[in-house]
Each structure stands twice: as structure tokens, then as C-alpha cells.
Amino acid sequence: MGDISFSNGNSNAIANGNMNGNGNGYFQRKSCWYEEEIEENLRWCFALNSILHTGATQFQDIQLLDTKPFGKALVIDGKLQSAEIDEFIYHESLVHPPLLHHSNPKTVFVMGGGEGSTARELLRHKTVEKVVMCDIDEEVVEFCKSYLAVNNEAFCDPRLELIINDARAELEKREDKYDVIVGDLADPIEGGPCYQLYTKNFYEHTVKPKLMHGGVFVTQAGPAGVFSHTEVFSCIFNTLKQVFKYVVPYSAHIPSYADIWGWVMASDYPIKLSPDELDLRMKQRIIGENRYLDGKTFVSASTLSKAVRKSLDDETHVYTEGSARFIYGHGHGSSQKHSHG
Amino acid sequence: MGDISFSNGNSNAIANGNMNGNGNGYFQRKSCWYEEEIEENLRWCFALNSILHTGATQFQDIQLLDTKPFGKALVIDGKLQSAEIDEFIYHESLVHPPLLHHSNPKTVFVMGGGEGSTARELLRHKTVEKVVMCDIDEEVVEFCKSYLAVNNEAFCDPRLELIINDARAELEKREDKYDVIVGDLADPIEGGPCYQLYTKNFYEHTVKPKLMHGGVFVTQAGPAGVFSHTEVFSCIFNTLKQVFKYVVPYSAHIPSYADIWGWVMASDYPIKLSPDELDLRMKQRIIGENRYLDGKTFVSASTLSKAVRKSLDDETHVYTEGSARFIYGHGHGSSQKHSHG
Amino acid sequence: MGDISFSNGNSNAIANGNMNGNGNGYFQRKSCWYEEEIEENLRWCFALNSILHTGATQFQDIQLLDTKPFGKALVIDGKLQSAEIDEFIYHESLVHPPLLHHSNPKTVFVMGGGEGSTARELLRHKTVEKVVMCDIDEEVVEFCKSYLAVNNEAFCDPRLELIINDARAELEKREDKYDVIVGDLADPIEGGPCYQLYTKNFYEHTVKPKLMHGGVFVTQAGPAGVFSHTEVFSCIFNTLKQVFKYVVPYSAHIPSYADIWGWVMASDYPIKLSPDELDLRMKQRIIGENRYLDGKTFVSASTLSKAVRKSLDDETHVYTEGSARFIYGHGHGSSQKHSHG
Amino acid sequence: MGDISFSNGNSNAIANGNMNGNGNGYFQRKSCWYEEEIEENLRWCFALNSILHTGATQFQDIQLLDTKPFGKALVIDGKLQSAEIDEFIYHESLVHPPLLHHSNPKTVFVMGGGEGSTARELLRHKTVEKVVMCDIDEEVVEFCKSYLAVNNEAFCDPRLELIINDARAELEKREDKYDVIVGDLADPIEGGPCYQLYTKNFYEHTVKPKLMHGGVFVTQAGPAGVFSHTEVFSCIFNTLKQVFKYVVPYSAHIPSYADIWGWVMASDYPIKLSPDELDLRMKQRIIGENRYLDGKTFVSASTLSKAVRKSLDDETHVYTEGSARFIYGHGHGSSQKHSHG
């Protein structure tokens, strides 16, 4: 390493109009990168401040990164799951629409959700008396408890019951029914760990019987962009349409995913409220203010664009045991392709 | 984050012919990268295990990275200085040739060298009674003391006198003379912090007068590849040729630099030993065994290839105050502050 | 280069459990990349099939790339302008809302638009009798004429008058007024080439006087994501609000931009239609069917999410000569020359 | 695309001290990259001017790229084979040592070598009357004939006999013997297409019987860096030592490979000349002047560094049918892992 006599070379470099960009701070900011393959031919790269944690659980590899553009980021098996600065968009969108469309949601069952953010949003609802969160990977849950301060309060809330188990087995075992069931799971990839939690059979024989009168089911539903929605979003929608009377797909742009993301609500009871009714219920029921979702936002989110609407209408594929569609595997809930034993 | 029920998704992915390579471990290993611009159009990228430290001293930005291909790597202002697995090549090449070619080296002055590895190699010589190491950046020295365990012993050696100062000022101030003077400095970039420590004037009026009878000077001399040697290597050689009677350039491939690196020894006394003589002196004088350098290695290192020899012979440029050559800025000692005029 | 005897090495490699992913096709598909810095700390990278053209005009550098994820892509000064597979989203969104909200649009003036896609969409309107397209860079226009087959017909349409000039000078010089004026320009970056085409003064004294009775102005308005909309979108909206009675901001996700993009319509006449009215007018007036936009899509596009609505409402900045906001510079029209003060 | 009025935005950007680097020319130079995985955790990336050709032969994928740092580059199955600016180092090193150490080389058989550069160097020898070049991939040979102007003359030389066949089959079929046999083949990867052309059995029963009295065999021998030489270099050396009396390993840095590369000469006759003898023979026998190799260069090249010498001495592995070592697969001759049927 060199002696760097004669004052601050860096300021010289700047003063001299150094165009190479290797002035001080430049490289400090840009030499370390997180790189994700959104698709095989598409990469999304974040400059890194630091790698806070790297490890492997029984089921998956896990990293907590401190990224410059999106803050702390949870990466599971090489796929971004959740980024500090925009996870609120995902979690508000997953949680509040089904609870708001329910007349009085008291009990909720969450499949997956180990990160804790889904529980955090659920527990903001004054009506909620009980949240059962069932994730299979205890180490990930413990990891998130330790590292994600934003969910500390939720993890300590006495209304939260945390179960480590396969969500299907747990749901089938329990005799309770729930006002809302939330699917915060990896995407339905054939051969992936969560595929069976998206099938017609599962919805019909496991989920629906566990919903109380007036109950609402919601699930994350993968990418929902003008091109990417055909990967799983339209099939999840169509599969739910086979089982429930009312099915509402909606979507939102999540900057750290570099895509639009989708969710689908389903119920045998009408799920239709005006923006004003939604805003009123938020005011009455939710502690604190949403950062992303309000009545108008939901109107926009649930009014899909022409091409997406058409694909959903035309979709004929239904997830059953033994049929699936491939998605390259990105973002929230897509971790399944990568876990290891 | 998804629930990942149903066991090993990864083996399924492989079984299903997943060609995307995102099986477990793949991304774990490859999603975080250190990226260095060797030149504007050439990048050299190392997969990262972790970012051990990021900070800024008064003079420079500093990072300690844990890289997969090269182990721990010290990066200053976005340029790799030293990598755990191959720094021995640089430091053995810098230190042992001048000491071995000296009949009885007792005192050494190091300009720069804050990393401590140069001192470590010097202190392996039984004849050495005193090493003065003068680096300008106290924080970097402290940082290396803390983080680079491999040099712990050297930093504690009572024969080492560590000075925080500009090397030129220190050398001029001191009345002592030295058997060997070592230049472990950033490359001579015009406007860069170390340029003046490579000029004819500096060699003639500061370095040479501080060498004892029989003394040898050595300096790192930048990239020495078949193309890259014209950046500074040939000029350093030619400048030293103006001042010293005997000048010996030599080079070695350093994998983490993605290039050949060069050094130049200079003396007013003959510096020529056979491989066997070198091997004998190593055996007699050096504690422990070298990993890189022995007599034959030095023969090879100091026998430059045709094109490089020719460039060195033909070089006419001499570094003086007010003239310099640009190098894009890479590697050991060439660090951060490369601006050009 | 090696002899590759003995048949299919690739299947062998796979059979041998080669995990490096360098099976045939893998590298063929992935070794060449286009890399764009969306922001300083965020990169967006497309695998390349080929580099169809690289050149420089009097004003800008220009590349036509054949990318794997987005088809042919026009890159100006290192920023993606338009990608084959999703430019329809940008251009349908820019063109059809203002024309549909006008009762009978016959004449249109386009500032910029040299790519030809804006003209193409305009000329699909049966009511349109005259499109004046004014771009400053003749070479880019010629380039797009030659390379972008999708706009061939538009460039040959006798209703199109193509002018090479500065859009402001041209608009001021002309005595004609227009039913619709379209701004298809680079973003308003202080010191950038288009900044003056976004100021209150320009809107008030140049654009508005050139609108016919019932006239509508529309402009592209930069990134409009939940975070990125504060760069220029909210200011363009607020500036237009100072000048026009009715101002309608709307947005859409453009996959190749990795962001939501925004547009703003403005008029002194009400611009409010129901989705059904929009659908009816599209059916009556537009030749062929839109791929992206229909009535419901526009409802969703013009219903901004909570955070964006709030920012727009709260925005106080107005673009005037001598004030601007910085945007890192990405995507359509935001091109190359983004400096900041 | 934007109108870019008001003169050259780029010069503004520069004048304004734009630190984002998106001034004109910057991105022009840097947005397209070739990326090679030297190892799984190590990437080497060249900025691209253009992609001159992309295609697939019966055996392999092939690209000809125009790179900024290394000129035109031939890439086979995602691995750089040869770069315009430094292929002379590889080919001079492969060809001239064996021919110079032979007393009067008249006939040469080349296994592989379809690029033509090996033939080019061979045909510079005045003594050479016949070169048989046997490559299995006719399309690659035709491709190189068309695109690599530097080898045009060689391909037209009447002394060259070009055969499209498996090199082993061809060598065994022919009754001729040769003064020199050259292996310009992909590395010996187990399961790779060329593995059998590096085994003790092949050397003993196919190569050696085809050498004339005084004959010399040479083969490229993979990476030979201080770490990388254990991949195949040391084994090739050791395998040849089982078969020939005299075996000389040597190496050189090839900048575009980001590594030292190795070759091994073998003969049953002494292969030892002084630098002066080599220089004299070059002068007498070779038309034109070498750019890389001369007598001293060969002394340096064949004097391996301590660690490499030791590894070679200690190597016990011998390539036989059914044993091999893995190399990640880079550079010249390593294409075999990637070919397809």
C-alpha cells in the first residue's frame, strides 16, 4: 500500500477534473454490487454498503444485505424477498384489501410470512384478535426476528401465534376457522415447495372449509406486469375462479422487484367497496396511517390494464396436482426453486 | 417471504431440468461482487463473501473485503491493493532481491508500506537490525494492524520503528543512512500524491544521499505486462538509470491484479548474483521459507521478455518535477489518486 | 482454438454433472450485455444478441442494440430510449389520451419525437389531417427511418410534415395553431437541452397561444414511481397547473425502463371522460386496436397511488428559467445530457 | 425520443462538471460488455465495440467480438480463444520453441489449430515444407478463413494441407511421420472432447510413433499461473514425462486471458539451446521478426517460478483413459466443455 504524501490526492483528482470517476467516494459507493437475474437475460444490480449476514437454514440460503438503492434487503436463495424501503407496498397490498373487505375480521391464518411484515400489517387492525402465522423455516423466522427491527413489535404482540410447520398440514390439522386466510408463499412452480398450496384441490378442500362465514382468502400471486403476468398471476386467478364466487385480482409496482406484483382476493361473499368506503374503514380500523394503500390506490390497483385483463379472462389453465407453469423465479415468495436439503 | 414446505426444492429444480443455474449455493456464491475497473474498458470482478469494513481516513477510502477467489482484499479508493492469497508474491519480490543483493543489510527505510507486509518480509532477514517504516496515513496503518493478522508479529517486532509522516520529509529530516531503501508507494501519476517520490531529483538528492556504502534502493514500479509496462515501469527504470550505476528491473504475475507487476532495484554497486548464490543467501539469512521467490525465480523475473526489454532500452522519458505519465490506476501502490493533466 | 473431436462435448459436460452452467447456449446467450445505470447505485442489464449500429450525430451518441429481453433497443447517450417490445406502452399513453379527450383533433404539433413512433400513433387517428413533427437531430431521424421498420408507414404518410429545427423556435415562428401539442422531449434537467421546453414561461407564452380552441397539450413527464416521481413528474404537473385550468397526470409501468413512467395532459377545457366514452371514441376514431390503452386502463393510469397523489398536491416547485431539478437520467426523452447545478 | 434543442448537451454536461459520467462518449464506450467467467467466482469483462458475428457450428457456438481492450476476439462456447492484440504471444510460444529446438524441421502435423494462427507461425519457418492441420470443425475453419485477415496468407500457402477430421483418427490413419507434432487443442477435461488427446496412451501409441528421428512434440498445456497451474499444466507435464526422455515446460502471460499460459515440449532427443543459439536460429530460419519470443524470453519462459517448479516435480497424476482433472475452462483450447451436437 502506498504512502500518500503531499496532501489529499482525492481532492486533487476532483480539482483536476478527473473523468475516470475514481475520485474519492465514487468507488466507495460503487465497487460492491448485488446482482440478481430477474430472468436469464435480465439483471438487476444494487450497489452494496455491506453484507450484513450470510447463512443457510435447513431449507434455504439466506442473506441480509445493506443496499444503497433499497436499504436492507432480505435475499433468499439468491432472490430478493423484501427490501426495506418498499416492502410496505407489498405487505399493505397483501393484507389490507382482504381485511377491509371483510365486515369484521377477528381471526387470521397466515401461510408463510416468516419475515413478520405480514403479521405487522395484520396486527394494525383493531378488529384482529388472533393471528396464526405458520412458516416452515424456523431459522428464517428467528433470523428475521433478530435483524428486522421494524417487525419487533409484531413478533411480541400477544395476539400473534407463531407456528413452525408446513402450512397445509397445520391448516388441515386445526379445527378452527378463520375470517381471513393469507397466502404469503413462494410462487407455484411445478416441483417447487409451494406448488401444492396453489392448486384447485387445496383451495377447495383445505382453504375454503377453514374460512368462517363471510371469510376472505388472499394470496400473493407473482409478477403481474404487462408481459410477466402470464407466468403465474393469470393461473392463480383462474384457479381461484374455479373455487370461489368472487375473485379480485390487483397489482402494484414494487421498485426493488423491477416489476409490477400481483395479489388475488377470493371469497364466496361479495368483495366490492367504493374508494370512500375503503378510506372510511381504514380510518376506523387501522392503527396509524398506510404509506401506500388508500381507497383510490386500490381502485387503480384493481383496475388492470387491457392486456392483463384480457389474459386473465382468456386463461384456461388451472393448477392441479400434476400441472404447473414455470416462472423464472424472482422476488417475493419465489424462493422455492432454490431451497436445499 | 415464502413458506417453503415440502422439502428440498433444489433437488427438484435440478430434477426438473432447471437450466437457470439458480440451484442452491449458486446464488449464495455469486450474487455479491466486487468490481474493479482495471482500465476504463476492462473490469475484473470477484465474488464476495462479505464486506468486512468500509471507511474513510483523512486521505483515502478504505475497504476490507472477503472475496471468494482471492481471500481478504484491501481496497483503497476503489483499487485493490493487496489480496490475502497472493500478496506474498508482491512483497517477497519487493523485499528480498534488494536485501539479498546487499552484502549485509542491517538498516532499512520503507517509504509507505502501511499495510505491514513489507515490514514483515524485511524482518524475516536475520541481518536486519532496524526497519523504519514511514507512511502518511495513520488510520490505514491502524486499520491494517487491527485487521491483517498475518502482519501482527511484524508490527510488534522491536526492530520496527513506525513513523507517520510524509516519506520525503522524513527521509530528508533524518541524518541516518540506510543499507536499503524501499519504495512501497502509489504509482507516479502526475498530480498524484506520490509523483514527486519517483523523480530524478528525488532519487538524486534525497534517496541516494541516504544510502550507506553498498546500499541498494528498490521501488515497486507499476504494471509490467507486455502492453502495460509503458505506463510507468519503463519510465521508472529510465529515471533510475539517470541516477544509479546499476539498475535491475524485474517482474512477476500477480493473479489478483490480472497483470504482471514490476519492481526496479538500483545501486551504485554491482547487483548481480547467480541463482545458487541467491539460494544460499536465502538459506543463510531468511527465517522460514519463501513461498514465491528463489534463485531461479529471480532469474526468470529479471529476464524480461523481448518487447519489454526493448521498450526499456528505448525509453527516453525521465520523471522530473513537471513531467509525468498517466496510468489508469490499478493495484498495489497505484491506488486512488490517479488524475492526469 | 481447439480441435473438438469425439462428438458432443456439451452433453458430456452435463452428464458429468458440470455445474458451471457453461453448457452450450448458456454462454451464447449470456456473455454480451448492455448495462444501464438507472441511478448511480442501480443497474439494469440486458443480454445482447448484437449491436446493430453505433454512431454519433452532431448532438448525441446513438446505438441500436438487439437485446434478448426487450428486442431492438434505441439507446441515446447511454440511456435506453425505446425498446421494441414495449414502446407501444409509452407511445399509446402519450398520444391517445390527449387526442381522445379532444372533441375533434385535426392538427397536431410534436416537439421531438424523431423516433417516429409518436407520429405513428397520431396518424392512426382518422380525424388527424396534419402532424407537424419537429426534431432537432436530423441524423437521428434518418437513422430511425432506416432502422425502425415499425414506423416506415408513418414516415411516408402524406399527413406528416417533418421539420428539423429547435421545437421552440419552430413553434414560435409558425402562425398556425394546433388542436393538440405533444411534448416528446428529454426531461427537464437544469442545463440540459430541453429544460426550457418545460418552463412556466414556455407553456404560457409559447405553447398555450398555439393551441386552438378546445386544444390539449400533453407531455411526457419522466419517472412516476412511488419514489421516482419527485424527480420531475410532480414539478411538471405543478408547473402546468400554473398555466392551464385542467391538468391530468397519469402513469404506466414500462418494463424496459424498470419503472413507472408519467405523462401530463393539460387544457383550459375540461378533460374528463368515462371509460366507456373513451372506449367508444377509440372504436370510432382509431384505426386498428390499441395494445395497451383502453378506457379502464386510462382510469387506472390516471388514478395515482396515495403517495404520488400527495406529492403532486404538495408540490410547490415551478420550472422557470433559472430553476430546475435533477433527475439521474433514464429512459424516454430523458436522455443523455443530464447535468445538474 | 427527445428533441435536443439548444446545442450540444454533452459539452454542457462536461462544462458543468457532470460527475455522473454520462457525458457523451462515456456510455458510448462503456454500455456494452463481454463478460467471461474465468472461474465461477471471477469475471473478466471487456467493453464492446460490436458483435461481429454470432453463430453455431455442428460442434460449438462461435462469436467474433470487437472488444475495446483487446481488439477482435474469437469466443467459442462462451470462452475467449484468441484476441487480436495478444494472440501472437500464444502462437509464437506454441510454435517456435519446438521448431527451433529441432535441427531441421520440414514437416509438421497440427492437431486442432483451426483458427489458422498456428499455421501462420509455422509457415514463417523457411525449413518447413509441409504443414498438415487437422481440425474437426469445418465451419470454424471457414469462419476464421473469412474473418481473420491476419491468417489469410497462411490459409493460401501451398505448403498447408487442411484436413477436417478428428485429429487422433487422422494421425493414426496416416503413414507419414513428422518432424514436429503440435497439439493446439482444448484442455484435457474429463468427459471433454479432447481429453483422449492428452493421455499417456495417446502420447505413447499415437504421437510418438509418428515423430521422425529427432522429432519434437509440443502441446498447449492450459493455465500455468502460480495457483492455476495445478489444473492441467502439471499433469500434462507429468504425463509427457512418462513417455518422453526430455520434457520442457514453459509459460507466458497472456493479458486477454488474465493469466499465465503454459506449453510443454517433449522429445526423446535433447532440447536445450542457449539464448544465443535460439536467437541465431530465429534469424536464420524465421521470416520476419517475432514480436514476443526471442532467446532470453524463452529462458525466462522456461524458468518456472519456485511454486510451479515444485508442483511439477511433485505431480503424480498421469492422464489415462478413465482419469482426468477438471479445469473451469478458459481460454485457448478450452472450448471442449461447451460444444453441442
Coordinates of N, CA and C in Angstrom, one line a residue, chain D residues 65-148:
Chain D
L65 N -16.1 -11.0 -31.7 CA -16.4 -9.7 -31.0 C -15.4 -8.7 -31.3
D66 N -15.8 -7.5 -31.4 CA -14.8 -6.4 -31.4 C -14.8 -5.7 -30.1
T67 N -13.7 -6.0 -29.3 CA -13.6 -5.5 -27.9 C -12.7 -4.3 -27.9
K68 N -13.0 -3.4 -26.9 CA -12.2 -2.2 -26.8 C -10.8 -2.6 -26.2
P69 N -10.7 -3.4 -25.2 CA -9.3 -3.5 -24.7 C -8.4 -4.5 -25.5
F70 N -9.0 -5.5 -26.2 CA -8.2 -6.5 -26.9 C -8.4 -6.7 -28.4
G71 N -9.1 -5.8 -29.0 CA -9.4 -5.9 -30.4 C -10.4 -7.0 -30.7
K72 N -10.3 -7.5 -31.9 CA -11.2 -8.6 -32.3 C -10.9 -9.8 -31.4
A73 N -12.0 -10.5 -31.0 CA -11.8 -11.6 -30.1 C -12.7 -12.8 -30.6
L74 N -12.1 -13.9 -30.7 CA -12.8 -15.1 -31.1 C -13.2 -15.8 -29.8
V75 N -14.5 -16.0 -29.7 CA -15.1 -16.7 -28.5 C -15.8 -17.9 -28.9
I76 N -15.4 -19.0 -28.3 CA -16.1 -20.3 -28.6 C -16.7 -20.8 -27.3
D77 N -18.0 -21.1 -27.5 CA -18.8 -21.6 -26.3 C -18.6 -20.7 -25.1
G78 N -18.6 -19.4 -25.3 CA -18.5 -18.5 -24.2 C -17.1 -18.3 -23.6
K79 N -16.1 -18.9 -24.2 CA -14.8 -18.7 -23.7 C -13.9 -18.1 -24.7
L80 N -13.2 -17.1 -24.3 CA -12.2 -16.4 -25.2 C -11.2 -17.4 -25.7
Q81 N -11.0 -17.4 -27.0 CA -10.0 -18.3 -27.6 C -8.7 -17.5 -28.0
S82 N -9.0 -16.4 -28.5 CA -7.9 -15.7 -29.2 C -8.3 -14.2 -29.3
A83 N -7.4 -13.3 -28.9 CA -7.7 -11.9 -29.1 C -6.6 -11.3 -30.0
E84 N -7.1 -10.4 -30.8 CA -6.3 -9.8 -31.9 C -5.0 -9.3 -31.3
I85 N -5.0 -8.6 -30.2 CA -3.8 -7.9 -29.8 C -2.8 -8.7 -29.1
D86 N -3.2 -9.9 -28.7 CA -2.1 -10.7 -28.0 C -2.1 -12.1 -28.4
E87 N -2.8 -12.5 -29.4 CA -2.7 -13.9 -29.8 C -1.3 -14.3 -30.3
F88 N -0.5 -13.3 -30.7 CA 0.9 -13.6 -31.1 C 1.7 -14.2 -30.0
I89 N 1.4 -13.8 -28.7 CA 2.1 -14.4 -27.6 C 1.9 -15.9 -27.5
Y90 N 0.6 -16.3 -27.6 CA 0.3 -17.7 -27.6 C 0.9 -18.4 -28.7
H91 N 0.7 -17.9 -29.9 CA 1.1 -18.7 -31.1 C 2.6 -18.7 -31.3
E92 N 3.3 -17.7 -31.0 CA 4.7 -17.7 -31.1 C 5.3 -18.7 -30.1
S93 N 4.7 -18.7 -28.9 CA 5.1 -19.6 -27.8 C 4.9 -21.1 -28.1
L94 N 3.8 -21.3 -28.8 CA 3.4 -22.7 -29.1 C 4.3 -23.2 -30.2
V95 N 4.6 -22.4 -31.2 CA 5.2 -22.9 -32.4 C 6.8 -22.8 -32.4
H96 N 7.3 -21.7 -32.1 CA 8.7 -21.5 -32.4 C 9.7 -22.3 -31.5
P97 N 9.4 -22.5 -30.2 CA 10.3 -23.3 -29.4 C 10.5 -24.7 -30.0
P98 N 9.5 -25.5 -30.3 CA 9.7 -26.8 -30.8 C 10.5 -26.8 -32.1
L99 N 10.1 -25.9 -33.0 CA 10.8 -25.9 -34.3 C 12.2 -25.4 -34.2
L100 N 12.5 -24.5 -33.3 CA 13.9 -24.0 -33.1 C 14.7 -25.1 -32.5
H101 N 14.1 -25.9 -31.6 CA 14.9 -26.9 -31.0 C 15.1 -28.1 -31.9
H102 N 14.4 -28.2 -32.9 CA 14.6 -29.2 -33.9 C 15.7 -28.8 -34.9
S103 N 16.5 -29.8 -35.3 CA 17.7 -29.4 -36.1 C 17.3 -28.9 -37.5
N104 N 16.2 -29.5 -38.0 CA 15.8 -29.1 -39.4 C 14.3 -29.5 -39.7
P105 N 13.4 -28.7 -39.1 CA 12.0 -29.2 -39.1 C 11.4 -28.9 -40.5
K106 N 11.0 -30.0 -41.2 CA 10.4 -29.9 -42.5 C 8.9 -30.2 -42.6
T107 N 8.5 -31.1 -41.7 CA 7.1 -31.5 -41.8 C 6.5 -31.4 -40.4
V108 N 5.3 -30.8 -40.4 CA 4.6 -30.6 -39.1 C 3.2 -31.1 -39.2
F109 N 2.7 -31.7 -38.2 CA 1.3 -32.0 -38.0 C 0.7 -31.3 -36.9
V110 N -0.4 -30.5 -37.2 CA -1.1 -29.8 -36.1 C -2.4 -30.4 -35.8
M111 N -2.6 -30.8 -34.6 CA -3.9 -31.3 -34.1 C -4.7 -30.0 -33.6
G112 N -5.8 -29.8 -34.3 CA -6.6 -28.6 -34.0 C -6.1 -27.4 -34.8
G113 N -6.1 -26.2 -34.2 CA -5.5 -25.1 -34.9 C -6.3 -24.4 -35.9
G114 N -7.6 -24.7 -35.9 CA -8.5 -24.2 -37.0 C -8.5 -22.7 -37.2
E115 N -8.1 -22.0 -36.2 CA -8.0 -20.5 -36.3 C -7.0 -20.1 -37.4
G116 N -6.0 -20.9 -37.6 CA -5.0 -20.6 -38.6 C -3.8 -19.9 -38.1
S117 N -3.8 -19.4 -36.9 CA -2.6 -18.7 -36.4 C -1.4 -19.6 -36.2
T118 N -1.7 -20.8 -35.8 CA -0.6 -21.7 -35.6 C 0.1 -22.0 -36.9
A119 N -0.7 -22.3 -37.9 CA -0.2 -22.5 -39.3 C 0.6 -21.3 -39.7
R120 N 0.1 -20.1 -39.5 CA 0.8 -18.9 -39.9 C 2.2 -18.8 -39.3
E121 N 2.3 -19.1 -38.0 CA 3.6 -19.1 -37.4 C 4.5 -20.2 -37.9
L122 N 4.0 -21.4 -38.1 CA 4.7 -22.5 -38.7 C 5.3 -22.1 -40.1
L123 N 4.5 -21.5 -40.9 CA 4.9 -21.3 -42.3 C 5.9 -20.1 -42.4
R124 N 6.1 -19.5 -41.3 CA 7.2 -18.5 -41.3 C 8.6 -19.1 -41.3
H125 N 8.6 -20.4 -40.9 CA 9.9 -21.1 -40.9 C 10.3 -21.6 -42.3
K126 N 11.4 -21.1 -42.7 CA 11.9 -21.4 -44.1 C 12.1 -22.9 -44.3
T127 N 12.4 -23.6 -43.2 CA 12.7 -25.1 -43.4 C 11.4 -25.9 -43.6
V128 N 10.3 -25.3 -43.2 CA 9.1 -26.1 -43.3 C 8.6 -26.3 -44.7
E129 N 8.4 -27.5 -45.1 CA 7.9 -27.8 -46.4 C 6.5 -28.3 -46.4
K130 N 6.0 -28.7 -45.3 CA 4.6 -29.3 -45.3 C 4.0 -29.1 -43.9
V131 N 2.8 -28.5 -43.8 CA 2.1 -28.4 -42.6 C 0.7 -29.1 -42.8
V132 N 0.5 -30.1 -42.0 CA -0.9 -30.8 -42.1 C -1.6 -30.2 -40.8
M133 N -2.7 -29.6 -41.1 CA -3.5 -29.0 -40.0 C -4.8 -29.8 -40.0
C134 N -5.1 -30.4 -38.9 CA -6.3 -31.3 -38.8 C -7.3 -30.8 -37.7
D135 N -8.3 -30.2 -38.1 CA -9.3 -29.7 -37.1 C -10.7 -30.3 -37.4
I136 N -11.4 -30.6 -36.4 CA -12.7 -31.3 -36.6 C -13.8 -30.4 -37.1
D137 N -13.7 -29.1 -36.9 CA -14.9 -28.3 -37.1 C -14.7 -27.4 -38.4
E138 N -15.2 -27.9 -39.5 CA -15.0 -27.2 -40.7 C -15.6 -25.8 -40.7
E139 N -16.7 -25.7 -40.0 CA -17.3 -24.3 -40.0 C -16.5 -23.3 -39.3
V140 N -15.8 -23.7 -38.2 CA -15.0 -22.8 -37.5 C -13.8 -22.4 -38.4
V141 N -13.3 -23.4 -39.1 CA -12.1 -23.1 -40.0 C -12.6 -22.1 -41.1
E142 N -13.7 -22.4 -41.7 CA -14.2 -21.5 -42.7 C -14.5 -20.1 -42.2
F143 N -15.0 -20.1 -41.0 CA -15.3 -18.8 -40.3 C -14.0 -18.0 -40.1
C144 N -13.0 -18.7 -39.6 CA -11.7 -18.0 -39.4 C -11.1 -17.5 -40.7
K145 N -11.2 -18.4 -41.7 CA -10.7 -18.0 -43.0 C -11.3 -16.7 -43.5
S146 N -12.6 -16.6 -43.2 CA -13.4 -15.4 -43.7 C -13.1 -14.2 -42.9
Y147 N -12.9 -14.4 -41.6 CA -12.9 -13.2 -40.7 C -11.5 -12.8 -40.2
L148 N -10.6 -13.7 -40.1 CA -9.3 -13.3 -39.6 C -8.3 -13.1 -40.7

